[in-house]
């Protein structure tokens, strides 16, 4: 029997203020609205949705995902551009990682152009507001499906 798909969606600092903080940049959707979008897009997968303003806690959750998750969607927010420790934690994962952003960091301030997440992510979804999360969840699930399908085919040929 196949293992159940567990998708971690982790959110970094200040995302608890969605809908209030810079709505012209991040939109009017709240974090609860984003979670509801992710749950709807999860298509039966178990969704673990969390937010923290603390880098160490985010890293602890990434370590937890190593053991429990099938894939990770990560909006590291400001830590995207500053955290080598986050990058190092992500490098320990063997599951698909999808980087997600509400805005398009490449179209914003120069300091946001550098991502410490992108080098270890399978892909990046950004610039579509809360819809970025829906796309990222669907992409992560597709990567899991492709991986488990490929594993199933290789087991059948041995």
CSV table of C-alpha atoms in Angstrom, one decimal:
chain,number,residue,atom,x,y,z
A,1,UNK,CA,0.0,0.0,0.0
A,2,UNK,CA,1.5,3.4,-1.0
A,3,UNK,CA,2.5,5.8,1.8
A,4,UNK,CA,0.2,8.8,2.3
A,5,UNK,CA,1.4,12.1,0.8
A,6,UNK,CA,2.3,14.6,3.5
A,7,UNK,CA,2.9,18.1,2.2
A,8,UNK,CA,4.6,20.7,4.5
A,9,UNK,CA,3.8,24.4,3.7
A,10,UNK,CA,6.1,26.5,5.8
A,11,UNK,CA,6.0,30.3,6.1
A,12,UNK,CA,8.6,32.7,7.5
A,13,UNK,CA,8.6,36.0,9.2
A,14,UNK,CA,5.9,38.6,9.0
A,15,UNK,CA,3.5,36.4,6.9
A,16,UNK,CA,1.3,36.3,10.0
A,17,UNK,CA,0.5,40.0,9.0
A,18,UNK,CA,-0.8,39.1,5.5
A,19,UNK,CA,-3.8,41.2,4.6
A,20,UNK,CA,-2.5,44.1,6.8
A,21,UNK,CA,1.1,44.5,5.9
A,22,UNK,CA,1.7,46.3,2.6
A,23,UNK,CA,-1.4,45.1,0.8
A,24,UNK,CA,-0.3,46.8,-2.3
A,25,UNK,CA,2.6,44.4,-2.4
A,26,UNK,CA,1.2,41.2,-0.7
A,27,UNK,CA,-2.5,41.5,-1.4
A,28,UNK,CA,-5.5,41.5,0.9
A,29,UNK,CA,-5.6,37.7,1.6
A,30,UNK,CA,-4.8,36.7,5.1
A,31,UNK,CA,-2.6,33.8,6.1
A,32,UNK,CA,-5.8,31.9,7.0
A,33,UNK,CA,-7.1,32.5,3.4
A,34,UNK,CA,-3.8,31.2,2.0
A,35,UNK,CA,-4.1,28.1,4.2
A,36,UNK,CA,-7.6,27.5,2.9
A,37,UNK,CA,-6.3,27.7,-0.7
A,38,UNK,CA,-3.5,25.3,0.1
A,39,UNK,CA,-5.9,22.8,1.7
A,40,UNK,CA,-8.2,23.0,-1.3
A,41,UNK,CA,-5.2,22.4,-3.7
A,42,UNK,CA,-3.8,19.5,-1.6
A,43,UNK,CA,-6.2,17.1,-3.3
A,44,UNK,CA,-6.4,14.7,-0.3
A,45,UNK,CA,-2.8,14.9,0.8
A,46,UNK,CA,-2.2,15.6,4.4
A,47,UNK,CA,-1.2,19.3,4.8
A,48,UNK,CA,1.0,20.6,7.5
A,49,UNK,CA,0.7,24.4,7.4
A,50,UNK,CA,2.8,26.6,9.7
A,51,UNK,CA,4.2,30.1,10.1
A,52,UNK,CA,6.9,31.5,12.4
A,53,UNK,CA,8.8,34.7,12.9
A,54,UNK,CA,11.8,32.7,14.3
A,55,UNK,CA,14.6,31.4,12.1
A,56,UNK,CA,15.5,28.5,14.4
A,57,UNK,CA,11.9,27.3,14.6
A,58,UNK,CA,11.7,27.3,10.8
A,59,UNK,CA,14.9,25.3,10.6
A,60,UNK,CA,13.5,22.8,13.2
A,61,UNK,CA,10.4,22.3,11.0
A,62,UNK,CA,12.6,21.7,8.0
A,63,UNK,CA,14.4,19.0,10.0
A,64,UNK,CA,11.1,17.5,10.9
A,65,UNK,CA,10.0,17.5,7.2
A,66,UNK,CA,13.1,15.4,6.5
A,67,UNK,CA,11.4,12.5,8.4
A,68,UNK,CA,7.7,13.2,7.8
A,69,UNK,CA,7.1,15.0,4.6
A,70,UNK,CA,6.7,13.9,1.0
A,71,UNK,CA,7.5,17.5,-0.3
A,72,UNK,CA,8.0,21.0,1.1
A,73,UNK,CA,6.5,24.3,-0.1
A,74,UNK,CA,8.5,27.1,1.5
A,75,UNK,CA,7.9,30.8,1.6
A,76,UNK,CA,10.9,31.8,3.8
A,77,UNK,CA,10.0,35.5,3.4
A,78,UNK,CA,12.9,37.7,4.4
A,79,UNK,CA,15.0,34.7,5.4
A,80,UNK,CA,15.0,33.8,1.7
A,81,UNK,CA,17.6,36.6,1.1
A,82,UNK,CA,19.6,36.3,4.3
A,83,UNK,CA,19.8,32.8,5.8
A,84,UNK,CA,22.7,30.5,5.0
A,85,UNK,CA,21.5,28.4,7.9
A,86,UNK,CA,18.2,27.9,6.2
A,87,UNK,CA,20.0,27.0,2.9
A,88,UNK,CA,22.1,24.4,4.8
A,89,UNK,CA,19.0,22.9,6.4
A,90,UNK,CA,17.3,22.6,3.1
A,91,UNK,CA,20.3,20.9,1.6
A,92,UNK,CA,19.7,18.0,4.0
A,93,UNK,CA,16.3,17.2,2.4
A,94,UNK,CA,15.8,14.5,-0.2
A,95,UNK,CA,12.2,15.5,-0.9
A,96,UNK,CA,11.0,18.0,-3.5
A,97,UNK,CA,11.2,21.6,-2.4
A,98,UNK,CA,9.1,24.4,-4.1
A,99,UNK,CA,10.0,27.9,-3.2
A,100,UNK,CA,7.0,30.2,-3.1
A,101,UNK,CA,6.5,34.0,-2.9
A,102,UNK,CA,3.4,36.2,-3.1
A,103,UNK,CA,5.3,39.0,-4.8
A,104,UNK,CA,8.0,38.7,-7.5
A,105,UNK,CA,11.3,39.3,-5.7
A,106,UNK,CA,13.2,39.8,-9.0
A,107,UNK,CA,11.0,42.9,-9.6
A,108,UNK,CA,11.6,44.4,-6.2
A,109,UNK,CA,14.6,45.9,-4.3
A,110,UNK,CA,18.0,44.6,-5.3
A,111,UNK,CA,18.6,42.9,-2.0
A,112,UNK,CA,15.6,40.6,-2.7
A,113,UNK,CA,17.2,39.3,-6.0
A,114,UNK,CA,19.4,36.8,-4.1
A,115,UNK,CA,17.7,33.7,-2.8
A,116,UNK,CA,19.4,31.1,-0.6
A,117,UNK,CA,16.4,28.8,-1.2
A,118,UNK,CA,16.4,28.7,-5.0
A,119,UNK,CA,19.7,26.7,-5.4
A,120,UNK,CA,18.1,23.8,-3.5
A,121,UNK,CA,14.6,24.1,-4.8
A,122,UNK,CA,13.1,22.1,-7.7
A,123,UNK,CA,11.4,25.3,-8.8
A,124,UNK,CA,10.1,28.7,-7.8
A,125,UNK,CA,6.5,30.1,-8.0
A,126,UNK,CA,6.3,33.9,-7.4
A,127,UNK,CA,4.4,37.0,-8.3
A,128,UNK,CA,0.9,35.6,-8.4
A,129,UNK,CA,-0.2,36.7,-4.9
A,130,UNK,CA,-2.0,34.0,-2.9
A,131,UNK,CA,-2.4,32.0,-6.2
A,132,UNK,CA,1.3,31.4,-6.0
A,133,UNK,CA,0.6,29.0,-3.1
A,134,UNK,CA,-2.0,27.1,-5.0
A,135,UNK,CA,0.4,26.7,-7.9
A,136,UNK,CA,3.3,25.7,-5.6
A,137,UNK,CA,1.2,23.0,-3.8
A,138,UNK,CA,0.1,21.6,-7.2
A,139,UNK,CA,3.7,21.6,-8.4
A,140,UNK,CA,4.9,19.9,-5.2
A,141,UNK,CA,2.3,17.2,-5.5
A,142,UNK,CA,3.1,16.6,-9.1
A,143,UNK,CA,6.8,16.2,-8.2
A,144,UNK,CA,5.8,13.6,-5.5
A,145,UNK,CA,3.6,11.8,-8.0
A,146,UNK,CA,6.4,11.7,-10.6
A,147,UNK,CA,8.9,10.5,-8.0
A,148,UNK,CA,6.6,7.7,-6.7
A,149,UNK,CA,5.6,6.8,-10.2
A,150,UNK,CA,9.2,6.5,-11.2
A,151,UNK,CA,10.0,4.5,-8.1
A,152,UNK,CA,7.1,2.2,-8.7
A,153,UNK,CA,8.2,1.6,-12.3
A,154,UNK,CA,11.8,0.8,-11.3
A,155,UNK,CA,10.6,-1.6,-8.6
A,156,UNK,CA,8.6,-3.5,-11.3
A,157,UNK,CA,11.6,-3.9,-13.5
A,158,UNK,CA,13.8,-5.5,-10.9
